[in-house]
XYZ file of C-alpha atoms in Angstrom:
103
model
C 0.000 0.000 0.000
C 1.321 3.478 -0.869
C 2.179 5.816 1.949
C -0.151 8.704 2.723
C 1.332 12.111 3.346
C -0.488 15.427 3.385
C 1.141 18.828 3.108
C -0.568 22.111 3.981
C 0.936 25.574 3.892
C -0.322 29.134 3.637
C -0.133 30.902 0.281
C -1.977 34.175 0.926
C -3.619 35.950 3.850
C -3.606 35.077 7.538
C -3.989 31.369 8.339
C -7.307 30.605 9.989
C -8.927 33.853 8.830
C -11.583 33.966 6.076
C -9.971 34.911 2.778
C -6.720 33.057 3.417
C -5.540 30.612 0.756
C -3.677 27.392 1.498
C -1.896 24.857 -0.679
C -2.824 21.229 0.038
C -1.172 18.143 -1.409
C -0.790 14.480 -0.734
C -4.234 13.010 -1.297
C -4.558 9.279 -1.849
C -5.431 9.372 -5.564
C -2.170 9.998 -7.480
C -2.236 12.585 -10.271
C 0.924 14.689 -10.563
C 4.530 13.599 -10.144
C 6.331 15.925 -7.688
C 9.929 15.073 -6.744
C 9.418 11.497 -7.872
C 6.115 11.074 -5.984
C 2.597 11.107 -7.405
C 0.422 13.708 -5.647
C -2.788 15.636 -6.021
C -2.781 19.284 -5.032
C -5.289 22.084 -4.579
C -5.331 25.685 -3.482
C -8.226 26.254 -1.105
C -9.693 29.579 -0.013
C -11.243 29.722 3.446
C -14.690 31.276 3.000
C -16.177 31.024 6.470
C -15.728 29.687 9.980
C -18.476 28.827 12.451
C -16.889 28.095 15.793
C -20.285 27.336 17.374
C -21.175 24.750 14.703
C -17.518 23.715 14.206
C -17.813 24.159 10.425
C -15.338 25.541 7.903
C -16.364 26.595 4.375
C -13.757 26.321 1.611
C -13.625 26.940 -2.115
C -11.136 25.095 -4.306
C -9.661 27.843 -6.489
C -6.953 25.849 -8.309
C -5.675 22.307 -8.540
C -4.765 19.327 -10.646
C -7.834 17.332 -9.627
C -10.891 16.888 -11.796
C -13.988 16.632 -9.595
C -16.709 14.299 -10.826
C -19.125 11.747 -9.505
C -21.078 8.720 -10.645
C -24.536 7.616 -9.603
C -26.403 4.360 -9.894
C -29.730 4.461 -11.746
C -32.906 4.480 -9.673
C -35.562 2.024 -10.810
C -38.254 3.859 -12.739
C -36.274 7.083 -13.200
C -35.384 8.469 -16.589
C -32.364 10.617 -17.335
C -34.706 13.620 -17.190
C -35.755 12.673 -13.607
C -32.105 12.516 -12.529
C -31.290 15.778 -14.311
C -34.199 17.534 -12.594
C -33.201 16.139 -9.178
C -29.543 17.219 -9.533
C -30.500 20.591 -11.011
C -32.887 21.446 -8.169
C -30.252 20.482 -5.590
C -27.644 22.659 -7.270
C -30.072 25.589 -7.440
C -30.691 25.327 -3.687
C -26.930 25.234 -3.009
C -26.317 28.212 -5.316
C -29.043 30.210 -3.531
C -27.520 29.405 -0.119
C -24.074 30.440 -1.365
C -25.412 33.720 -2.751
C -27.197 34.433 0.539
C -24.024 33.642 2.524
C -21.997 36.031 0.385
C -24.479 38.846 1.126
C -24.072 38.438 4.910
């Protein structure tokens, strides 16, 4: 089994404060070869912190990872059903993000 190592370091802003950007590498799925090792990397911007809920909000602003997902078909659903379900979920998330940015 390949070893797992994760590197984090600040790129911009004050660590732990919204707006800061950090570089993260060392995820388990190999993509890029850095110093002879295969690693994924991203730059993540801290959007929000809720100390009461213990939640951090991040945005991936750069990276060498392609984000995608696969789903299993649901009996009786057509592609249009799935598209409508995913679309409505994304619209709700986009509305919540827009509202959070106005706060």
